[in-house]
Coordinates of N, CA and C and ligand atoms in Angstrom, one line a residue:
M1 N 11.0 -7.4 15.3 CA 10.5 -6.1 15.5 C 9.5 -5.7 14.3
N2 N 8.5 -5.0 14.7 CA 7.6 -4.5 13.7 C 8.1 -3.3 12.9
I3 N 7.9 -3.2 11.6 CA 8.2 -2.0 10.9 C 7.1 -1.0 11.0
L4 N 5.9 -1.5 11.2 CA 4.8 -0.6 11.4 C 3.8 -1.2 12.4
S5 N 3.4 -0.4 13.4 CA 2.4 -0.9 14.3 C 1.3 0.2 14.5
V6 N 0.1 -0.2 14.3 CA -1.1 0.7 14.3 C -2.0 0.2 15.4
Q7 N -2.2 1.1 16.4 CA -3.0 0.8 17.5 C -4.2 1.7 17.7
G8 N -5.4 1.2 17.7 CA -6.6 2.1 18.0 C -6.8 3.3 17.2
L9 N -6.4 3.2 15.9 CA -6.5 4.4 15.0 C -8.0 4.7 14.7
T10 N -8.3 5.9 15.0 CA -9.7 6.4 14.9 C -9.8 7.7 14.2
K11 N -10.7 7.8 13.2 CA -10.9 9.0 12.5 C -12.4 9.2 12.3
Q12 N -12.9 10.3 12.7 CA -14.4 10.5 12.5 C -14.6 11.5 11.4
Y13 N -15.4 11.1 10.4 CA -16.0 12.0 9.5 C -17.5 12.2 9.8
P14 N -18.1 13.2 9.2 CA -19.6 13.3 9.5 C -20.4 12.1 9.3
S15 N -20.1 11.3 8.2 CA -20.9 10.2 8.0 C -20.1 8.9 7.9
F16 N -19.0 8.9 8.5 CA -18.1 7.7 8.5 C -17.2 7.7 9.7
T17 N -17.0 6.6 10.3 CA -16.0 6.5 11.4 C -15.0 5.4 11.2
L18 N -13.8 5.7 11.2 CA -12.7 4.6 11.2 C -12.5 4.3 12.6
Q19 N -12.8 3.1 13.0 CA -13.0 2.8 14.4 C -12.0 1.9 15.0
S20 N -11.1 2.4 15.7 CA -10.0 1.7 16.5 C -9.4 0.6 15.6
V21 N -8.8 1.1 14.6 CA -8.1 0.1 13.7 C -6.7 -0.2 14.2
S22 N -6.4 -1.5 14.4 CA -5.2 -2.0 14.9 C -4.6 -3.1 14.0
F23 N -3.3 -3.1 13.7 CA -2.6 -4.2 13.0 C -1.2 -3.9 13.1
S24 N -0.3 -4.9 12.8 CA 1.1 -4.6 12.7 C 1.7 -5.4 11.6
L25 N 2.8 -4.9 11.1 CA 3.5 -5.4 9.9 C 5.0 -5.6 10.3
S26 N 5.5 -6.9 10.0 CA 6.9 -7.2 10.3 C 7.8 -6.9 9.1
Y27 N 9.1 -7.0 9.3 CA 10.0 -6.8 8.2 C 9.9 -7.9 7.2
G28 N 10.2 -7.6 6.0 CA 10.2 -8.6 4.9 C 8.9 -9.2 4.5
R29 N 7.8 -8.4 4.8 CA 6.5 -8.9 4.5 C 5.7 -7.9 3.7
I30 N 4.7 -8.5 3.0 CA 3.7 -7.7 2.3 C 2.3 -7.9 2.9
M31 N 1.7 -6.7 3.3 CA 0.4 -6.8 3.8 C -0.6 -6.1 2.8
G32 N -1.7 -6.8 2.6 CA -2.7 -6.3 1.8 C -3.8 -5.8 2.7
L33 N -4.2 -4.5 2.5 CA -5.4 -3.9 3.2 C -6.6 -4.0 2.3
I34 N -7.5 -4.9 2.6 CA -8.6 -5.1 1.6 C -9.9 -4.7 2.2
G35 N -10.8 -4.3 1.3 CA -12.2 -3.9 1.7 C -12.8 -3.3 0.5
V36 N -14.2 -3.3 0.5 CA -14.9 -2.7 -0.7 C -14.7 -1.2 -0.7
N37 N -15.2 -0.6 -1.8 CA -15.1 0.8 -1.9 C -15.8 1.5 -0.8
G38 N -15.2 2.5 -0.2 CA -15.8 3.1 1.0 C -15.6 2.5 2.3
A39 N -14.9 1.4 2.4 CA -14.7 0.7 3.6 C -13.8 1.4 4.6
G40 N -12.9 2.3 4.0 CA -12.0 3.1 4.9 C -10.5 2.8 4.7
K41 N -10.2 2.2 3.5 CA -8.8 1.9 3.3 C -8.0 3.1 3.1
T42 N -8.4 4.0 2.3 CA -7.6 5.3 2.1 C -7.6 6.1 3.4
T43 N -8.7 6.2 4.1 CA -8.7 6.9 5.3 C -7.7 6.3 6.3
T44 N -7.6 5.0 6.3 CA -6.6 4.3 7.2 C -5.2 4.7 6.8
L45 N -4.9 4.6 5.6 CA -3.5 4.9 5.1 C -3.2 6.4 5.4
K46 N -4.1 7.3 5.1 CA -3.9 8.7 5.3 C -3.8 9.1 6.7
S47 N -4.5 8.4 7.6 CA -4.5 8.7 9.0 C -3.1 8.2 9.6
I48 N -2.7 7.0 9.1 CA -1.4 6.5 9.5 C -0.3 7.6 9.2
L49 N -0.4 8.2 8.1 CA 0.7 9.1 7.6 C 0.4 10.5 8.0
N50 N -0.6 10.8 8.8 CA -0.9 12.2 9.2 C -1.3 13.0 8.0
M51 N -1.8 12.4 6.9 CA -2.2 13.2 5.8 C -3.6 13.7 6.1
V52 N -4.4 13.0 6.9 CA -5.5 13.5 7.6 C -5.2 13.3 9.1
C53 N -5.8 14.2 9.9 CA -5.4 14.2 11.3 C -6.3 13.2 12.1
P54 N -5.7 12.1 12.6 CA -6.5 11.1 13.3 C -7.1 11.6 14.6
D55 N -8.2 11.1 15.1 CA -8.7 11.6 16.4 C -8.1 10.8 17.5
D56 N -7.6 9.6 17.2 CA -7.0 8.8 18.3 C -6.2 7.7 17.7
G57 N -5.3 7.1 18.5 CA -4.5 6.0 18.0 C -3.0 6.3 18.1
Q58 N -2.2 5.2 18.1 CA -0.8 5.3 18.1 C -0.2 4.6 16.9
I59 N 0.7 5.3 16.3 CA 1.4 4.8 15.1 C 2.9 4.7 15.4
E60 N 3.4 3.5 15.3 CA 4.9 3.4 15.4 C 5.4 2.9 14.1
M61 N 6.5 3.6 13.7 CA 7.1 3.2 12.4 C 8.6 3.0 12.7
L62 N 9.2 1.9 12.3 CA 10.6 1.6 12.5 C 11.0 1.9 13.9
G63 N 10.1 1.4 14.8 CA 10.4 1.5 16.2 C 10.3 2.8 16.9
R64 N 9.7 3.8 16.3 CA 9.5 5.0 17.0 C 8.1 5.6 16.6
S65 N 7.7 6.5 17.5 CA 6.4 7.1 17.2 C 6.4 8.0 15.9
F66 N 5.4 7.7 15.1 CA 5.4 8.4 13.8 C 5.2 9.9 14.0
P67 N 4.1 10.3 14.7 CA 3.8 11.7 14.9 C 5.0 12.5 15.5
D68 N 5.7 11.9 16.4 CA 6.8 12.6 17.1 C 8.1 12.7 16.2
N69 N 8.1 11.8 15.2 CA 9.4 11.8 14.4 C 9.0 11.8 12.9
E70 N 8.0 12.6 12.6 CA 7.4 12.5 11.2 C 8.5 12.7 10.1
L71 N 9.3 13.7 10.3 CA 10.2 14.0 9.2 C 11.3 12.9 9.0
A72 N 11.8 12.4 10.1 CA 12.8 11.4 10.1 C 12.1 10.1 9.5
C73 N 10.9 9.8 9.9 CA 10.2 8.6 9.4 C 10.0 8.7 7.9
K74 N 9.7 9.9 7.5 CA 9.4 10.1 6.0 C 10.6 9.9 5.1
Q75 N 11.8 10.1 5.7 CA 13.0 9.8 5.0 C 13.1 8.3 4.6
E76 N 12.4 7.5 5.4 CA 12.6 6.1 5.3 C 11.4 5.4 4.7
I77 N 10.4 6.1 4.2 CA 9.3 5.5 3.6 C 9.0 6.0 2.2
G78 N 8.3 5.2 1.4 CA 7.9 5.6 0.1 C 6.4 5.5 0.1
V79 N 5.7 6.5 -0.4 CA 4.3 6.6 -0.3 C 3.7 6.9 -1.7
V80 N 2.7 6.1 -2.1 CA 2.1 6.5 -3.4 C 0.6 6.4 -3.3
F81 N 0.0 7.5 -3.5 CA -1.5 7.6 -3.5 C -2.0 7.9 -4.9
G82 N -3.0 7.1 -5.3 CA -3.5 7.3 -6.7 C -4.4 8.5 -6.7
G83 N -5.3 8.5 -7.7 CA -6.3 9.6 -7.8 C -5.7 10.9 -8.2
V84 N -5.5 11.7 -7.3 CA -5.0 13.1 -7.7 C -3.6 13.0 -8.2
D85 N -3.4 13.6 -9.3 CA -2.0 13.6 -9.9 C -1.7 15.1 -10.3
F86 N -0.8 15.7 -9.5 CA -0.6 17.1 -9.7 C 0.4 17.4 -10.9
Y87 N 1.1 16.4 -11.3 CA 2.3 16.7 -12.1 C 2.1 16.2 -13.6
Q88 N 0.9 16.2 -14.0 CA 0.7 15.6 -15.4 C 1.6 16.2 -16.5
H89 N 1.9 17.5 -16.4 CA 2.7 18.1 -17.5 C 4.2 18.1 -17.2
K90 N 4.5 17.7 -16.0 CA 6.0 17.8 -15.7 C 6.7 16.6 -16.3
K91 N 8.0 16.8 -16.6 CA 8.8 15.7 -17.0 C 9.3 15.0 -15.8
L92 N 9.5 13.7 -15.9 CA 10.0 12.9 -14.8 C 11.3 13.5 -14.2
R93 N 12.2 14.0 -15.1 CA 13.4 14.6 -14.6 C 13.2 15.8 -13.6
D94 N 12.1 16.6 -13.9 CA 11.8 17.7 -13.0 C 11.3 17.2 -11.6
I95 N 10.5 16.2 -11.7 CA 10.0 15.7 -10.4 C 11.1 15.0 -9.6
T96 N 12.0 14.3 -10.3 CA 13.1 13.7 -9.6 C 14.0 14.8 -9.0
N97 N 14.2 15.9 -9.7 CA 15.1 16.9 -9.1 C 14.5 17.5 -7.8
V98 N 13.2 17.6 -7.7 CA 12.6 18.1 -6.5 C 12.7 17.0 -5.4
T99 N 12.4 15.8 -5.8 CA 12.4 14.7 -4.8 C 13.9 14.5 -4.3
R100 N 14.8 14.5 -5.2 CA 16.2 14.3 -4.8 C 16.7 15.2 -3.6
R101 N 16.2 16.5 -3.7 CA 16.6 17.5 -2.7 C 16.0 17.2 -1.3
F102 N 14.9 16.5 -1.3 CA 14.2 16.2 0.0 C 14.9 15.1 0.8
Y103 N 15.5 14.2 0.1 CA 16.0 13.0 0.8 C 17.5 13.1 1.1
T104 N 17.9 13.0 2.4 CA 19.3 13.2 2.7 C 20.1 12.0 2.2
N105 N 19.5 10.8 2.1 CA 20.3 9.6 1.7 C 19.9 9.2 0.3
W106 N 19.7 10.2 -0.6 CA 19.4 9.9 -2.0 C 20.6 9.2 -2.6
D107 N 20.3 8.2 -3.4 CA 21.4 7.4 -4.0 C 21.2 7.4 -5.5
E108 N 22.0 8.3 -6.1 CA 21.8 8.6 -7.6 C 22.1 7.3 -8.4
S109 N 23.0 6.5 -8.0 CA 23.3 5.4 -8.9 C 22.1 4.3 -8.8
A110 N 21.5 4.2 -7.6 CA 20.4 3.4 -7.5 C 19.2 3.9 -8.3
Y111 N 19.1 5.2 -8.3 CA 18.0 5.8 -9.1 C 18.2 5.5 -10.6
Q112 N 19.4 5.7 -11.1 CA 19.7 5.4 -12.5 C 19.4 4.0 -12.8
K113 N 19.8 3.1 -11.9 CA 19.7 1.7 -12.1 C 18.2 1.3 -12.3
Y114 N 17.4 1.8 -11.3 CA 16.0 1.4 -11.4 C 15.2 2.0 -12.6
M115 N 15.6 3.3 -12.9 CA 15.0 3.9 -14.1 C 15.3 3.0 -15.4
Q116 N 16.5 2.5 -15.4 CA 16.8 1.7 -16.6 C 16.1 0.3 -16.5
E117 N 16.1 -0.2 -15.3 CA 15.5 -1.5 -15.1 C 14.0 -1.5 -15.4
F118 N 13.3 -0.4 -15.1 CA 11.9 -0.2 -15.3 C 11.6 0.4 -16.7
N119 N 12.6 0.6 -17.5 CA 12.4 1.2 -18.8 C 11.8 2.6 -18.8
L120 N 12.2 3.4 -17.8 CA 11.6 4.7 -17.7 C 12.5 5.8 -18.3
D121 N 11.9 6.7 -19.1 CA 12.6 7.7 -19.7 C 12.4 9.1 -19.0
E122 N 13.4 9.6 -18.4 CA 13.4 10.9 -17.7 C 12.8 12.0 -18.4
L123 N 12.9 12.0 -19.7 CA 12.4 13.1 -20.5 C 10.9 13.1 -20.8
K124 N 10.3 12.0 -20.5 CA 8.8 11.9 -20.7 C 8.1 12.7 -19.7
Q125 N 6.9 13.1 -20.1 CA 6.0 13.8 -19.1 C 5.2 12.7 -18.4
V126 N 4.7 13.0 -17.2 CA 3.9 12.1 -16.4 C 2.7 11.6 -17.3
K127 N 2.1 12.5 -18.0 CA 0.9 12.2 -18.7 C 1.1 11.2 -19.9
Q128 N 2.4 11.1 -20.2 CA 2.8 10.1 -21.3 C 3.0 8.7 -20.8
L129 N 3.0 8.5 -19.5 CA 3.2 7.2 -18.9 C 1.9 6.5 -18.7
S130 N 1.9 5.2 -18.9 CA 0.8 4.3 -18.5 C 0.7 4.3 -17.0
A131 N -0.5 3.8 -16.5 CA -0.7 3.7 -15.1 C 0.4 2.8 -14.4
G132 N 0.7 1.8 -15.1 CA 1.7 0.8 -14.5 C 3.1 1.5 -14.5
M133 N 3.4 2.3 -15.5 CA 4.7 3.0 -15.5 C 4.8 4.0 -14.4
R134 N 3.6 4.7 -14.1 CA 3.6 5.7 -13.1 C 3.9 5.1 -11.7
V135 N 3.3 3.9 -11.5 CA 3.6 3.2 -10.2 C 5.0 2.9 -10.1
K136 N 5.5 2.4 -11.2 CA 7.0 1.9 -11.3 C 7.9 3.1 -11.0
Y137 N 7.5 4.3 -11.6 CA 8.3 5.5 -11.4 C 8.3 5.9 -9.9
S138 N 7.2 5.8 -9.3 CA 7.1 6.1 -7.8 C 7.9 5.1 -7.0
I139 N 7.9 3.9 -7.4 CA 8.7 2.9 -6.7 C 10.2 3.2 -6.9
A140 N 10.6 3.6 -8.2 CA 12.0 3.9 -8.4 C 12.4 5.0 -7.5
L141 N 11.6 6.0 -7.3 CA 11.9 7.2 -6.4 C 12.1 6.7 -5.0
A142 N 11.1 5.8 -4.6 CA 11.2 5.3 -3.2 C 12.5 4.5 -3.0
L143 N 12.8 3.7 -3.9 CA 14.0 2.8 -3.8 C 15.3 3.6 -3.8
S144 N 15.2 4.8 -4.5 CA 16.4 5.6 -4.6 C 16.8 6.3 -3.3
H145 N 15.9 6.4 -2.4 CA 16.2 6.9 -1.1 C 16.2 5.8 0.0
H146 N 16.3 4.5 -0.5 CA 16.3 3.3 0.3 C 15.2 3.3 1.3
A147 N 14.0 3.5 0.8 CA 12.8 3.4 1.7 C 12.7 2.0 2.2
K148 N 12.4 1.9 3.5 CA 12.2 0.5 4.1 C 10.8 0.1 4.1
L149 N 9.9 1.1 4.2 CA 8.4 0.8 4.2 C 7.8 1.5 3.0
L150 N 7.1 0.7 2.2 CA 6.4 1.2 1.0 C 4.9 1.2 1.3
I151 N 4.2 2.3 1.2 CA 2.8 2.3 1.4 C 2.1 2.8 0.1
F152 N 1.3 2.0 -0.4 CA 0.6 2.3 -1.7 C -0.9 2.2 -1.6
D153 N -1.6 3.1 -2.1 CA -3.1 3.1 -2.1 C -3.5 2.6 -3.5
E154 N -4.1 1.4 -3.5 CA -4.6 0.8 -4.7 C -3.6 0.9 -5.9
P155 N -2.4 0.4 -5.8 CA -1.5 0.5 -6.8 C -1.8 -0.2 -8.1
T156 N -2.7 -1.3 -8.0 CA -3.0 -2.1 -9.1 C -4.3 -1.7 -9.8
S157 N -5.0 -0.8 -9.2 CA -6.3 -0.5 -9.8 C -6.1 0.2 -11.1
G158 N -6.8 -0.1 -12.1 CA -6.7 0.5 -13.4 C -5.5 -0.1 -14.3
L159 N -4.9 -1.1 -13.8 CA -3.8 -1.7 -14.5 C -4.3 -2.9 -15.3
D160 N -3.8 -3.1 -16.5 CA -4.2 -4.3 -17.2 C -3.6 -5.6 -16.5
P161 N -4.1 -6.8 -16.8 CA -3.7 -7.9 -16.0 C -2.2 -8.2 -16.1
V162 N -1.6 -7.9 -17.2 CA -0.1 -8.2 -17.4 C 0.7 -7.2 -16.5
S163 N 0.3 -5.9 -16.6 CA 1.0 -4.9 -15.8 C 0.8 -5.2 -14.3
R164 N -0.4 -5.6 -14.0 CA -0.7 -5.9 -12.6 C 0.2 -7.0 -12.1
D165 N 0.3 -8.1 -12.9 CA 1.1 -9.2 -12.5 C 2.6 -8.8 -12.4
D166 N 3.0 -8.0 -13.3 CA 4.4 -7.5 -13.3 C 4.7 -6.8 -12.0
L167 N 3.7 -5.9 -11.6 CA 3.9 -5.1 -10.4 C 3.9 -6.0 -9.1
L168 N 3.1 -7.0 -9.1 CA 3.0 -7.9 -8.0 C 4.3 -8.8 -7.9
V169 N 4.9 -9.1 -9.0 CA 6.1 -9.9 -9.0 C 7.2 -9.0 -8.5
L170 N 7.2 -7.7 -8.9 CA 8.2 -6.7 -8.4 C 8.1 -6.6 -6.9
F171 N 6.8 -6.5 -6.4 CA 6.6 -6.4 -4.9 C 7.3 -7.5 -4.2
R172 N 7.2 -8.7 -4.7 CA 7.8 -9.9 -4.1 C 9.3 -9.8 -4.1
Q173 N 9.8 -9.3 -5.2 CA 11.3 -9.1 -5.3 C 11.8 -8.1 -4.3
L174 N 11.0 -7.0 -4.1 CA 11.4 -5.9 -3.2 C 11.6 -6.3 -1.8
I175 N 10.8 -7.3 -1.3 CA 10.8 -7.7 0.1 C 11.7 -8.9 0.4
K176 N 12.2 -9.5 -0.7 CA 12.9 -10.8 -0.6 C 14.0 -10.8 0.4
D177 N 14.8 -9.7 0.5 CA 16.0 -9.7 1.4 C 15.6 -9.3 2.8
G178 N 14.3 -9.2 3.1 CA 13.9 -9.0 4.5 C 14.2 -7.6 5.1
Q179 N 14.6 -6.7 4.2 CA 14.9 -5.3 4.7 C 13.8 -4.4 4.6
R180 N 12.8 -4.7 3.8 CA 11.7 -3.8 3.5 C 10.4 -4.5 3.7
S181 N 9.3 -3.7 3.8 CA 8.0 -4.2 3.9 C 7.1 -3.4 3.0
I182 N 6.0 -3.9 2.6 CA 5.0 -3.2 1.8 C 3.6 -3.3 2.4
L183 N 3.0 -2.2 2.5 CA 1.5 -2.2 2.9 C 0.8 -1.6 1.7
F184 N -0.1 -2.3 1.1 CA -0.9 -1.7 0.0 C -2.4 -2.1 0.1
S185 N -3.2 -1.1 -0.3 CA -4.6 -1.3 -0.2 C -5.1 -1.8 -1.6
T186 N -6.1 -2.6 -1.6 CA -6.7 -3.1 -2.8 C -8.1 -3.6 -2.6
H187 N -8.9 -3.7 -3.7 CA -10.2 -4.4 -3.5 C -10.1 -5.6 -4.4
I188 N -8.9 -6.0 -4.9 CA -8.8 -7.1 -5.8 C -8.2 -8.3 -5.1
T189 N -9.1 -9.3 -4.8 CA -8.6 -10.4 -4.0 C -7.5 -11.2 -4.7
S190 N -7.5 -11.2 -6.0 CA -6.4 -12.0 -6.7 C -5.0 -11.4 -6.4
D191 N -5.0 -10.1 -6.2 CA -3.7 -9.4 -5.8 C -3.1 -10.1 -4.6
L192 N -4.0 -10.4 -3.6 CA -3.6 -10.9 -2.4 C -3.2 -12.4 -2.5
E193 N -4.0 -13.1 -3.3 CA -3.6 -14.6 -3.6 C -2.2 -14.6 -4.1
K194 N -1.8 -13.7 -5.0 CA -0.5 -13.8 -5.6 C 0.6 -13.2 -4.8
C195 N 0.3 -12.3 -3.9 CA 1.3 -11.4 -3.4 C 1.4 -11.2 -1.9
A196 N 0.3 -11.4 -1.2 CA 0.4 -10.9 0.2 C 0.8 -12.0 1.1
D197 N 1.6 -11.6 2.2 CA 1.9 -12.5 3.3 C 0.8 -12.4 4.3
D198 N 0.4 -11.2 4.6 CA -0.6 -10.9 5.6 C -1.8 -10.1 5.0
I199 N -2.9 -10.3 5.6 CA -4.1 -9.5 5.2 C -4.8 -8.8 6.3
T200 N -5.2 -7.6 6.1 CA -6.0 -6.9 7.0 C -7.3 -6.5 6.3
Y201 N -8.4 -7.0 6.8 CA -9.7 -6.8 6.1 C -10.5 -5.8 6.9
I202 N -10.9 -4.7 6.1 CA -11.6 -3.6 6.8 C -13.0 -3.5 6.2
K203 N -14.0 -3.5 7.1 CA -15.4 -3.3 6.6 C -16.0 -2.3 7.5
K204 N -16.6 -1.3 6.8 CA -17.3 -0.2 7.4 C -16.5 0.4 8.6
G205 N -15.2 0.6 8.2 CA -14.3 1.4 9.2 C -13.8 0.5 10.3
K206 N -14.1 -0.8 10.3 CA -13.5 -1.6 11.4 C -12.7 -2.8 10.8
V207 N -11.7 -3.2 11.6 CA -10.9 -4.4 11.1 C -11.7 -5.6 11.5
L208 N -12.0 -6.4 10.5 CA -12.7 -7.7 10.8 C -11.7 -8.8 11.2
A209 N -10.5 -8.7 10.5 CA -9.5 -9.7 10.8 C -8.2 -9.2 10.2
S210 N -7.1 -9.5 10.9 CA -5.8 -9.1 10.4 C -4.8 -10.2 10.8
A211 N -4.3 -11.0 9.8 CA -3.5 -12.1 10.1 C -2.7 -12.6 8.9
E212 N -1.8 -13.5 9.2 CA -1.1 -14.2 8.1 C -2.1 -14.8 7.2
K213 N -1.9 -14.9 5.9 CA -2.9 -15.3 4.9 C -3.6 -16.6 5.2
E214 N -2.9 -17.6 5.5 CA -3.6 -18.9 5.8 C -4.4 -18.8 7.0
S215 N -3.9 -18.2 8.1 CA -4.8 -18.2 9.3 C -5.9 -17.2 9.1
F216 N -5.7 -16.2 8.2 CA -6.8 -15.3 7.9 C -8.0 -16.1 7.3
I217 N -7.6 -16.9 6.3 CA -8.7 -17.7 5.6 C -9.3 -18.6 6.6
Q218 N -8.5 -19.3 7.4 CA -9.0 -20.2 8.4 C -10.0 -19.5 9.4
S219 N -9.8 -18.2 9.7 CA -10.7 -17.6 10.6 C -12.0 -17.3 10.0
F220 N -12.2 -17.5 8.7 CA -13.5 -17.3 8.1 C -14.2 -18.7 7.7
Q221 N -13.7 -19.8 8.3 CA -14.2 -21.1 7.9 C -15.7 -21.2 8.3
H222 N -16.2 -20.4 9.3 CA -17.6 -20.5 9.6 C -18.5 -20.1 8.5
L223 N -17.9 -19.5 7.4 CA -18.7 -19.0 6.3 C -18.9 -20.2 5.3
K224 N -18.2 -21.3 5.5 CA -18.3 -22.5 4.6 C -19.7 -23.0 4.6
E225 N -20.1 -23.5 3.4 CA -21.4 -24.2 3.4 C -21.1 -25.7 3.3
P226 N -22.2 -26.5 3.6 CA -22.0 -27.9 3.7 C -21.5 -28.5 2.3
S227 N -21.8 -27.8 1.2 CA -21.4 -28.3 -0.1 C -19.9 -27.9 -0.4
D228 N -19.3 -27.1 0.4 CA -17.9 -26.7 0.2 C -17.0 -27.8 0.6
S229 N -16.4 -28.5 -0.3 CA -15.5 -29.6 0.1 C -14.1 -29.1 0.4
R230 N -13.7 -28.0 -0.2 CA -12.4 -27.5 0.0 C -12.4 -26.2 0.8
G231 N -11.3 -25.6 1.1 CA -11.2 -24.4 1.8 C -11.8 -23.2 1.0
L232 N -12.1 -22.1 1.7 CA -12.6 -21.0 1.0 C -11.5 -20.2 0.3
T233 N -11.8 -19.6 -0.9 CA -10.9 -18.7 -1.5 C -11.1 -17.3 -0.9
L234 N -10.1 -16.4 -1.1 CA -10.3 -15.1 -0.5 C -11.5 -14.4 -1.1
E235 N -11.7 -14.7 -2.4 CA -12.9 -14.0 -3.1 C -14.2 -14.5 -2.4
E236 N -14.2 -15.8 -2.1 CA -15.4 -16.3 -1.4 C -15.6 -15.7 0.0
V237 N -14.4 -15.5 0.7 CA -14.5 -14.9 2.0 C -15.1 -13.5 1.9
M238 N -14.6 -12.8 0.9 CA -15.0 -11.4 0.8 C -16.5 -11.3 0.4
L239 N -16.8 -12.1 -0.6 CA -18.2 -12.0 -1.1 C -19.2 -12.4 0.0
R240 N -18.9 -13.5 0.7 CA -19.8 -14.0 1.7 C -19.9 -13.1 2.9
T241 N -18.8 -12.4 3.2 CA -18.8 -11.5 4.3 C -19.6 -10.2 4.0
E242 N -19.4 -9.8 2.8 CA -20.1 -8.5 2.4 C -21.6 -8.8 2.1
R243 N -21.9 -10.0 1.6 CA -23.3 -10.2 1.3 C -24.1 -11.0 2.3
G244 N -23.3 -11.6 3.2 CA -23.9 -12.6 4.1 C -25.0 -12.0 5.0
S245 N -25.9 -12.9 5.4 CA -27.0 -12.4 6.2 C -26.5 -12.3 7.7
N246 N -25.4 -13.1 8.0 CA -24.9 -13.1 9.3 C -23.9 -11.9 9.5
N247 N -24.4 -10.7 9.1 CA -23.6 -9.5 9.1 C -22.4 -9.4 10.1
V248 N -21.3 -10.0 9.7 CA -20.2 -10.1 10.6 C -19.7 -8.7 11.0
Ligands
ADP1 N1 -12.4 14.2 3.6 C1 -13.5 13.5 3.9 N2 -14.6 14.1 4.5 C2 -15.7 13.4 4.8 N3 -15.9 12.1 4.5 C3 -14.8 11.4 4.0 C4 -13.6 12.1 3.6 N4 -12.8 11.2 3.1 C5 -13.4 10.0 3.0 N5 -14.7 10.1 3.6 C6 -15.7 9.1 3.7 O1 -15.1 8.0 4.4 C7 -15.5 6.7 3.9 C8 -14.3 5.9 3.6 O2 -13.7 6.4 2.5 P1 -12.3 5.8 2.0 O3 -11.3 5.7 3.1 O4 -11.9 6.6 0.9 O5 -12.7 4.3 1.5 P2 -11.9 3.3 0.6 O6 -10.5 3.9 0.3 O7 -11.9 2.0 1.3 O8 -12.7 3.2 -0.7 C9 -16.4 7.1 2.7 O9 -17.7 7.0 3.1 C10 -16.1 8.5 2.4 O10 -17.2 9.1 1.9
MG2 MG1 -9.6 4.4 -1.4

C-alpha cells in the first residue's frame, strides 16, 4: 500500500503552473523531490498539505483522502518547512508544550529519548540552535507523536557537509523498520545519491520522471554522450536536463 499518492496535482499562480503532478510513495522508503530553484518543489509540498489550495488533483495519505481527513492525517505526519521561522525567541520547551497538546498520541518518553539522543536542550531558544539542530528538533517532535510520514522542504539546505551527512544517516535509520516514509525536497543531488530510494524530478512545474533511483537514472540514458563509458550520475542527469538543447 502507498503511504502517499499524488494524482494530477495542479496549482496555478499568475506566472507559474504546477501541472498535473503525480507520484506515489510506499512504506519504508525515502523519496527525494528534486529540481532547480523555482521548479515548483515547495508549491508541490504545500499543495499536498493544503497549505496552499490546489486547483485540481487527488491526495491520498495512509489510504484515505487527505482533504476529507485533514485533521486525522495531520496527527500521523511530521512536516518541516524551512524559510519562515516564527519562534526564534521561544524556548524549545515552550514550543514542545504547544505541540504536545495538539497530538492525541503524544509519547512523552519517546520525546525525552529523542531530545537526549539528538543532544537537544529544552531550555535553549530556537535562535540558539544551528540549522542542523533545528531540523533535528523538528524530527524529535514528529517522532514523539509517532508520525508515519515525514515531509521536509529542503532540510539539508544551509547545513555544513557533516551535519548534512548526519541528517541523511538519521533519515535512513528512521525508515529502516518499514513503518515510516520520508518525502523531502532538495536541489542537492548528492543528498539523493546517499539517501533516496525513489526520485521525483520536477522541472518548470511538471514531473519529468518519478521512479526508483536506478530506473530513474536508466530513464535518462538518452542524455549519455559517446564518450561516456559508464552510467550517468544524478548530477549529470540534472545538469544535462537543465542545460540540454533537447529541452526535455
Ligand atoms: N504565493 C505565490 N504566489 C505567486 N507565485 C508563487 C507563489 N509561491 C510560489 N510562486 C512561484 O511559483 C514558482 C515555483 O516556486 P517554488 O515552488 O517555491 O519553487 P522551488 O521550491 O522548487 O524553488 C516560482 O516561480 C514562484 O515565484
Ligand atoms: Mg522551495
